[in-house]
Short mmCIF file of C-alpha atoms in Angstrom, two decimals:
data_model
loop_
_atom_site.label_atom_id
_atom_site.label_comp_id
_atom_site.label_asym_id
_atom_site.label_seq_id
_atom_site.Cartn_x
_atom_site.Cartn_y
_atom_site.Cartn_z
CA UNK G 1108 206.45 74.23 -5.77
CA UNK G 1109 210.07 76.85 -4.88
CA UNK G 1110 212.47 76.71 -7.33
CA UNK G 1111 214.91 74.35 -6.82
CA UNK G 1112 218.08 76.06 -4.76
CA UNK G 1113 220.51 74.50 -2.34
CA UNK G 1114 218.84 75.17 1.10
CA UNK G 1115 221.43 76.14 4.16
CA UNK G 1116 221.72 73.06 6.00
CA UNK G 1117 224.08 72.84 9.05
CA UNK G 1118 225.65 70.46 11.22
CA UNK G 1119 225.90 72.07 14.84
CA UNK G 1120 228.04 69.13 16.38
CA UNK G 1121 230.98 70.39 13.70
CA UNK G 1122 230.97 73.41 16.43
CA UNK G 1123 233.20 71.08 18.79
CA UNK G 1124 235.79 70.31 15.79
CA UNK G 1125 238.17 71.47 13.18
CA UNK G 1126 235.53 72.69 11.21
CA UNK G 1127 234.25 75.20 13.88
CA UNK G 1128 235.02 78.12 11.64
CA UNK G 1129 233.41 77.13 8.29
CA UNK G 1130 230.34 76.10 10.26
CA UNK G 1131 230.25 79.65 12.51
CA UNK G 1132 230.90 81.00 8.37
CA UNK G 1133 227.85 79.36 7.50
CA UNK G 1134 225.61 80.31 10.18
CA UNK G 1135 226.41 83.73 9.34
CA UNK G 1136 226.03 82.64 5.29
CA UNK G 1137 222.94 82.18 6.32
CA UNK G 1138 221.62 84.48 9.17
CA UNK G 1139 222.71 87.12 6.20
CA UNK G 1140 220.99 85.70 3.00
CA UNK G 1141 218.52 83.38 3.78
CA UNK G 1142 216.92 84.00 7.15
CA UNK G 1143 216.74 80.45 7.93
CA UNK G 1144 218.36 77.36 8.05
CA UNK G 1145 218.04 74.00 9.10
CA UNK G 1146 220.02 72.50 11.86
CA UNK G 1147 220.94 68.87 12.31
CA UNK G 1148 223.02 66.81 15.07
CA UNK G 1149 221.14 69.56 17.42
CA UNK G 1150 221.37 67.60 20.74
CA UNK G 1151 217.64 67.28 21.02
CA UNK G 1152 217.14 63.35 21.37
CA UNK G 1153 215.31 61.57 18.22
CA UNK G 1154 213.65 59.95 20.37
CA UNK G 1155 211.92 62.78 21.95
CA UNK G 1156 211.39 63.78 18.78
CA UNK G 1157 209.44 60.99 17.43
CA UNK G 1158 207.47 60.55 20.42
CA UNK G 1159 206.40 64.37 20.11
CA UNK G 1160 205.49 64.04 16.36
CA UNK G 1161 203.48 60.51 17.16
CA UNK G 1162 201.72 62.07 19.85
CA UNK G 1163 200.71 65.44 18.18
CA UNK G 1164 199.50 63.58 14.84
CA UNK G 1165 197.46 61.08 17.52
CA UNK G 1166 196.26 64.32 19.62
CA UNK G 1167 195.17 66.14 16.40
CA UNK G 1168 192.74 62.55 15.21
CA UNK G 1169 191.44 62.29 18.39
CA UNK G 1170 190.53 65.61 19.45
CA UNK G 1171 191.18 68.48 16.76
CA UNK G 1172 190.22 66.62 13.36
CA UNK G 1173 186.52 67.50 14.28
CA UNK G 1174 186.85 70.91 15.20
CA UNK G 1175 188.59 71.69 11.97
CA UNK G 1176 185.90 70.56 9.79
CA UNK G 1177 183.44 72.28 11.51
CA UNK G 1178 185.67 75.42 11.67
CA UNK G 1179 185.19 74.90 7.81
CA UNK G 1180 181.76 74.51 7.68
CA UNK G 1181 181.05 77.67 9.60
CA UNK G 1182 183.40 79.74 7.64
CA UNK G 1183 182.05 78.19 4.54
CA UNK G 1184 185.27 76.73 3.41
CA UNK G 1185 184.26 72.80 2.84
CA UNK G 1186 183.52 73.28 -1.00
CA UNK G 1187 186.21 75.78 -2.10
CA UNK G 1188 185.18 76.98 -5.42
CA UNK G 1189 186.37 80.64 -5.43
CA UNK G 1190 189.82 81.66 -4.32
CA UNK G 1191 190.62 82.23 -0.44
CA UNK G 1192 192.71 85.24 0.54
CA UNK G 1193 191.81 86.13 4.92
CA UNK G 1194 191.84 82.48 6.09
CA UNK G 1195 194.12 79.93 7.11
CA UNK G 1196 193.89 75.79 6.43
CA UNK G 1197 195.27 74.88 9.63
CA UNK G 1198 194.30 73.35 12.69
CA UNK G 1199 196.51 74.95 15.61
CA UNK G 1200 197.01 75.28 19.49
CA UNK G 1201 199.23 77.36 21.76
CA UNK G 1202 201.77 76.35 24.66
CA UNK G 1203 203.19 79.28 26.59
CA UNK G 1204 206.91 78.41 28.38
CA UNK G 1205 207.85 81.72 29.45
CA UNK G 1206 207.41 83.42 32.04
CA UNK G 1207 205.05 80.95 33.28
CA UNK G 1208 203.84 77.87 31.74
CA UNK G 1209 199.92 77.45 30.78
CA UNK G 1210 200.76 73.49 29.92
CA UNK G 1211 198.51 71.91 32.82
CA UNK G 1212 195.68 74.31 30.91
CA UNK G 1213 195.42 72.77 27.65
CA UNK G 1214 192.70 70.88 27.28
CA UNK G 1215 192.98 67.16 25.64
CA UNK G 1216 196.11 66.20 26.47
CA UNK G 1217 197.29 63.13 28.08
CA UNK G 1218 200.29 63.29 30.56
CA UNK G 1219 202.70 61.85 28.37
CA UNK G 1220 202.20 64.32 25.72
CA UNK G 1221 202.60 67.19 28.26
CA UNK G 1222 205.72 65.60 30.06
CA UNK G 1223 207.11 65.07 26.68
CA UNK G 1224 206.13 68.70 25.37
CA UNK G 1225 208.03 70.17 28.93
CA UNK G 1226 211.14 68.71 28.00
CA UNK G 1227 211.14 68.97 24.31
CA UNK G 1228 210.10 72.91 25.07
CA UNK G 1229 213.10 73.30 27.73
CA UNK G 1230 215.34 71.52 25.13
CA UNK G 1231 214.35 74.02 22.79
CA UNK G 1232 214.83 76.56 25.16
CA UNK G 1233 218.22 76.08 26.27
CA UNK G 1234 219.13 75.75 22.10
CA UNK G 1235 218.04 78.95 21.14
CA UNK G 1236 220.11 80.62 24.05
CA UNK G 1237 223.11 78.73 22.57
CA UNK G 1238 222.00 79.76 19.08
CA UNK G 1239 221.69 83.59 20.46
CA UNK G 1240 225.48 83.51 21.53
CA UNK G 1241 226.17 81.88 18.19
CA UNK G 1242 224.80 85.14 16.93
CA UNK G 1243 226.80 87.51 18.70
CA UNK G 1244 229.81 85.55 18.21
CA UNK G 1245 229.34 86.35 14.54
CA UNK G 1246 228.14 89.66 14.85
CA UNK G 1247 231.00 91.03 17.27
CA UNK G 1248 228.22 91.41 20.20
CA UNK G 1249 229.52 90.66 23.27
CA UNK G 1250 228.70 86.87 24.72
CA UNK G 1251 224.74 87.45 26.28
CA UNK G 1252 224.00 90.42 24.69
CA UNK G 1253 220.99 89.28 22.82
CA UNK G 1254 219.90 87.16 25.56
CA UNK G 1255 220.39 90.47 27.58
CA UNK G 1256 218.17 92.17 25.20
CA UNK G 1257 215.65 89.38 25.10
CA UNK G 1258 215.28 89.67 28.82
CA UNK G 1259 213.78 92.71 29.66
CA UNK G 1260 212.99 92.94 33.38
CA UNK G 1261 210.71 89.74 33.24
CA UNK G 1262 212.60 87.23 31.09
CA UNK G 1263 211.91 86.60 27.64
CA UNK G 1264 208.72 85.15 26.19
CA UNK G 1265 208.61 81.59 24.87
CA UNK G 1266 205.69 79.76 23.09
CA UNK G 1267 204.98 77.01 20.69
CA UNK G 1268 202.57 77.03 17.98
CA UNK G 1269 201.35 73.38 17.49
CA UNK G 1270 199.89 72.96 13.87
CA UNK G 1271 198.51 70.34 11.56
CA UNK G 1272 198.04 71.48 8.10
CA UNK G 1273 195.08 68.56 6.85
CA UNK G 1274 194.75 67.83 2.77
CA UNK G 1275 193.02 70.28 0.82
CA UNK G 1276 191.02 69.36 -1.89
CA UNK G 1277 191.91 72.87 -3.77
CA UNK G 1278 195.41 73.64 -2.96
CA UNK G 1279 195.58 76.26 -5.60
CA UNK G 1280 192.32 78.28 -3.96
CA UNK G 1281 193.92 78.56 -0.46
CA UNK G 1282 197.00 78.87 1.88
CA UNK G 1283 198.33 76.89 4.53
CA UNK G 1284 199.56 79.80 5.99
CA UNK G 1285 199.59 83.27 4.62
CA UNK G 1286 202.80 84.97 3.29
CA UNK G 1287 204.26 87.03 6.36
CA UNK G 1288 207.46 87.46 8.18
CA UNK G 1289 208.01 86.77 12.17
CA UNK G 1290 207.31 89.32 14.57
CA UNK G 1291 209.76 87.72 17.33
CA UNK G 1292 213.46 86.96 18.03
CA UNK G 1293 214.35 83.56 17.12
CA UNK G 1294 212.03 80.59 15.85
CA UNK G 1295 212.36 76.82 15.75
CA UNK G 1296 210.17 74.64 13.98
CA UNK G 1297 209.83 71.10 14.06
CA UNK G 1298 208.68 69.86 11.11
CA UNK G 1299 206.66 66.96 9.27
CA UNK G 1300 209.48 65.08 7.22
CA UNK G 1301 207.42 63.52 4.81
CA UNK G 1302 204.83 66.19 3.79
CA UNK G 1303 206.52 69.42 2.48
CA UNK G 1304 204.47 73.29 2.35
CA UNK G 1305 207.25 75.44 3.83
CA UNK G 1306 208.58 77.92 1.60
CA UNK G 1307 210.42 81.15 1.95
CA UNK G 1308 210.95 83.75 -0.84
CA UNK G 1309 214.45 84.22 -2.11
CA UNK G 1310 215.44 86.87 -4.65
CA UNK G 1311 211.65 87.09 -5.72
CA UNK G 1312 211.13 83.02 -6.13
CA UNK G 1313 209.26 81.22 -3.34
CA UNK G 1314 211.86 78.39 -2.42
CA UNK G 1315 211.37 75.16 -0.70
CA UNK G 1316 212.26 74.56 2.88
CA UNK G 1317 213.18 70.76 2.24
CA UNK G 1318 211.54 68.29 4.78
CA UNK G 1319 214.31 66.59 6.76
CA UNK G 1320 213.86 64.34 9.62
CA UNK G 1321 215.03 64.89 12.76
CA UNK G 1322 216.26 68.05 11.95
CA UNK G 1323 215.06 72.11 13.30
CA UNK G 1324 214.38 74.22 11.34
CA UNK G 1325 215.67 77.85 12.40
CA UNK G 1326 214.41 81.38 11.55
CA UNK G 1327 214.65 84.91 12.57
CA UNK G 1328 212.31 87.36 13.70
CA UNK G 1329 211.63 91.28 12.77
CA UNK G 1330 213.49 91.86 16.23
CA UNK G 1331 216.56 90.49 15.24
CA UNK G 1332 216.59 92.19 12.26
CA UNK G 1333 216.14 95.52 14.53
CA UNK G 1334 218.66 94.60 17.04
CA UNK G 1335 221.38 93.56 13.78
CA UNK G 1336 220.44 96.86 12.08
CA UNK G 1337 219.68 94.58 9.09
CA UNK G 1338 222.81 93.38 9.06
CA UNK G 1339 220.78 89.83 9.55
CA UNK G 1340 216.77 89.68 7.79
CA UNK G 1341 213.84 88.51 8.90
CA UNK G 1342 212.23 86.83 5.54
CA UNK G 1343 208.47 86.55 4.54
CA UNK G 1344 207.40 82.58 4.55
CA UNK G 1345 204.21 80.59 3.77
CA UNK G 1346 203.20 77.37 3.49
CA UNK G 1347 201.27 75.42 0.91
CA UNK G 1348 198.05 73.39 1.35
CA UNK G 1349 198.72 69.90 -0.13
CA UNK G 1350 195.79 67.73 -1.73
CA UNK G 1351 197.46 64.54 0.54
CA UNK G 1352 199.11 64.34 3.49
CA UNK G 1353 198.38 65.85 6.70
CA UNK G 1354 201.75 68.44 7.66
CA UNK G 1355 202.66 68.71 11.30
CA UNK G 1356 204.32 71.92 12.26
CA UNK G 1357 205.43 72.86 15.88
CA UNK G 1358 207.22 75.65 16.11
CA UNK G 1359 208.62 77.67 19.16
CA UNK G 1360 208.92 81.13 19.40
CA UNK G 1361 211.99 82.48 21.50
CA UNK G 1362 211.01 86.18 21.68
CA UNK G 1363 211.69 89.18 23.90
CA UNK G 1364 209.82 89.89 27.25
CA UNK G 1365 206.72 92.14 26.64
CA UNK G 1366 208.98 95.44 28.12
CA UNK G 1367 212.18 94.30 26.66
CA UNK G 1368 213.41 97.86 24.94
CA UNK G 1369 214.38 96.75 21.44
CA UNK G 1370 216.71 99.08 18.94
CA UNK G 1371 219.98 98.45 16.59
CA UNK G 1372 223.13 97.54 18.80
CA UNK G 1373 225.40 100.46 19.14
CA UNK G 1374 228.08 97.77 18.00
CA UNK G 1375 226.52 98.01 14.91
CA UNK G 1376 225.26 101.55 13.73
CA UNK G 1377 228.02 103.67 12.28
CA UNK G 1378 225.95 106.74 11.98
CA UNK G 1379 221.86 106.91 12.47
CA UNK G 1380 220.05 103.90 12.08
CA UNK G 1381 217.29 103.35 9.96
CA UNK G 1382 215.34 101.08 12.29
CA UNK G 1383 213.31 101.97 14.91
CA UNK G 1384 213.13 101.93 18.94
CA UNK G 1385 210.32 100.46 20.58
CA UNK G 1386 209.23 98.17 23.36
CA UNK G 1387 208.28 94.68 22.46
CA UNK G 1388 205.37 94.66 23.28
CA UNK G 1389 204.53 98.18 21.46
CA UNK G 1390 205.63 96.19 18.75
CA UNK G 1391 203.54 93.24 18.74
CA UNK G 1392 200.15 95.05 19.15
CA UNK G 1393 200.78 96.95 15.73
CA UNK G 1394 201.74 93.36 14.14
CA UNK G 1395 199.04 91.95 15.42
CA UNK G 1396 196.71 93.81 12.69
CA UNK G 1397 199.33 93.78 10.06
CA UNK G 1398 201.33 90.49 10.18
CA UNK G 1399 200.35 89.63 6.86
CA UNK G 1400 201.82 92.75 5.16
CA UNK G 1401 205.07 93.59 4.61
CA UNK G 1402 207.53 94.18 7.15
CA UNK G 1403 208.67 97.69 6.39
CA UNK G 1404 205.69 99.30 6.84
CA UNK G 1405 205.78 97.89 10.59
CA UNK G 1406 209.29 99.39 11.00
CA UNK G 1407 208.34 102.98 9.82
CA UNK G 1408 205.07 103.16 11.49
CA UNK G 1409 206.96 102.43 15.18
CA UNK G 1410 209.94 105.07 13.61
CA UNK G 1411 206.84 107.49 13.67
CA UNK G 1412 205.19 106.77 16.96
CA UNK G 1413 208.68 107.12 19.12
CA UNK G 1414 209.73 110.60 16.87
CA UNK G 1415 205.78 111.57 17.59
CA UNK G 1416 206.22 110.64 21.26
CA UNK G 1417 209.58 112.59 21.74
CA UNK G 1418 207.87 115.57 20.39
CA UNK G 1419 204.91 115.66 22.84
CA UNK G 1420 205.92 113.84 25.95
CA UNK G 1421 202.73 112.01 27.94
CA UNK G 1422 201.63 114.61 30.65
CA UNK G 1423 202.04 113.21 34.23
CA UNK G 1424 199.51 114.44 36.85
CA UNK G 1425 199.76 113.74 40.53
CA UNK G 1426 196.79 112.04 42.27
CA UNK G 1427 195.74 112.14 45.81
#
């Protein structure tokens, strides 16, 4: 497993104290070298929490255990004997929040689990807005200017990613999830406690985001690193298939609205920047084929398509 380093961990509630300084320090500590952190005293109630993670493991027996193994049978996965580089060991599904909610659609889900995944997703929600503000605070931005940003004309996007990551005989043969940075804004993850498999890479070692219960996990997006003109990272992440244990992962993706117009703050170029302009959406079509690749790549390719569209502007022809 990550080499053994002294993960960012961060009390929010010290925001309301004397120690509202070193914790907005630390935030920014870690918005600058790490990319994540992990947030505790949050506000979100245990509770809900534990309900949420009993449910989901319950939700994933009853109705998603089956699926995987034959999603592993047809891709010819259930006797791993080579290694396994273009496929994923984990069992997922997909809530959509924002703009409109698609929570009444998923299929297999009792009305507990959805009333508890409404609240725990507004909850979420209404954090990363706060977190957002946090961000501007350090950055010199203006209060709302990344929510601003995130907004668009329609509102941001919001989504959660629902995972279970079952044991895998061969953990050296395959990934949990495949190396790759964030395409969004602003990610929280809430995250199995007692089986680990996050890991981020730090200064060229793949570290160990440390299972913690009750705690969020928080990490940025490629958009924030466009809107911060780098000045905060978006940092490539994977997790690790485990030979026991069966991880739970659901994480929620705060991201811009599909025509929110993303570039560097003003605030925070000096001269030219070296990031790019694009819409969101623009954006995530290109990551879409390339998420598992490095980020930079991304960046230049959208650099080329806006100084290739300013050179010959779309033609516009009038219709009867």
């Amino acid at each position: 497993m990550g080499k053994n380093t002294t993960f960012p961990v961060i009390d929010l509630s010290k925001l309301n104290g004397e120690e509202r300084d070193q914790t907005m320090a630390l935030i920014n500590d870690a918005c600058q070298n790490w990319g994540f952190f992990e947030l505790v005293n949050h506000g979100v109630p245990y509770d809900l929490m534990d309900n949420i993670e009993r449910m989901t493991k319950e939700h994933y027996k009853k109705f998603m255990e089956k699926k995987f193994k034959e999603m592993l049978r047809s891709k010819g996965l259930a006797a791993l004997e080579t290694e396994v580089d273009d496929v994923d060991w984990e069992s997922t599904f997909f809530i959509r929040h924002l703009p409109k909610s698609n929570l009444k659609d998923i299929p297999d889900m009792s009305n507990e689990y959805r009333t508890a995944m409404k609240d725990f997703g507004k909850r979420l929600e209404n954090l990363a807005e706060e977190l957002l503000d946090l961000l501007c605070e350090n950055l010199g931005l203006e209060k709302g200017y990344l929510k601003k940003v995130f907004h668009g004309t329609k509102g941001p996007t919001f989504g959660t990613k629902v995972s279970n990551y079952p044991p895998c005989p061969e953990p050296e043969m395959i990934k949990g999830l495949r190396a790759h940075t964030d395409a969004g804004g602003l990610i929280l993850l809430f995250q199995d406690d007692k089986v680990s498999g996050l890991q981020l890479l730090k200064d060229g070692d793949w570290v160990d985001v440390p299972p913690l219960k009750h705690s969020i996990v928080i990490n940025l997006g490629d958009q924030l690193e466009v809107i911060t003109n780098g000045e905060y990272k978006s940092v490539m992440h994977r997790v690790e298939t485990q030979k026991e244990g069966n991880r739970m992962s659901i994480a929620s993706f705060y991201n811009p609205g599909s025509d929110a117009e993303i570039s560097p703050a003003p605030y925070l170029v000096d001269e030219e920047s070296e990031y790019p302009s694009f819409v969101f959406d623009d954006y995530m079509q290109l990551y879409a084929g390339l998420k598992f690749q490095p980020k930079e790549p991304r960046f230049e390719l959208m650099k080329n398509a806006a100084a290739i569209a300013d050179l010959n502007p779309v033609a516009t022809m009038e219709t009867s």
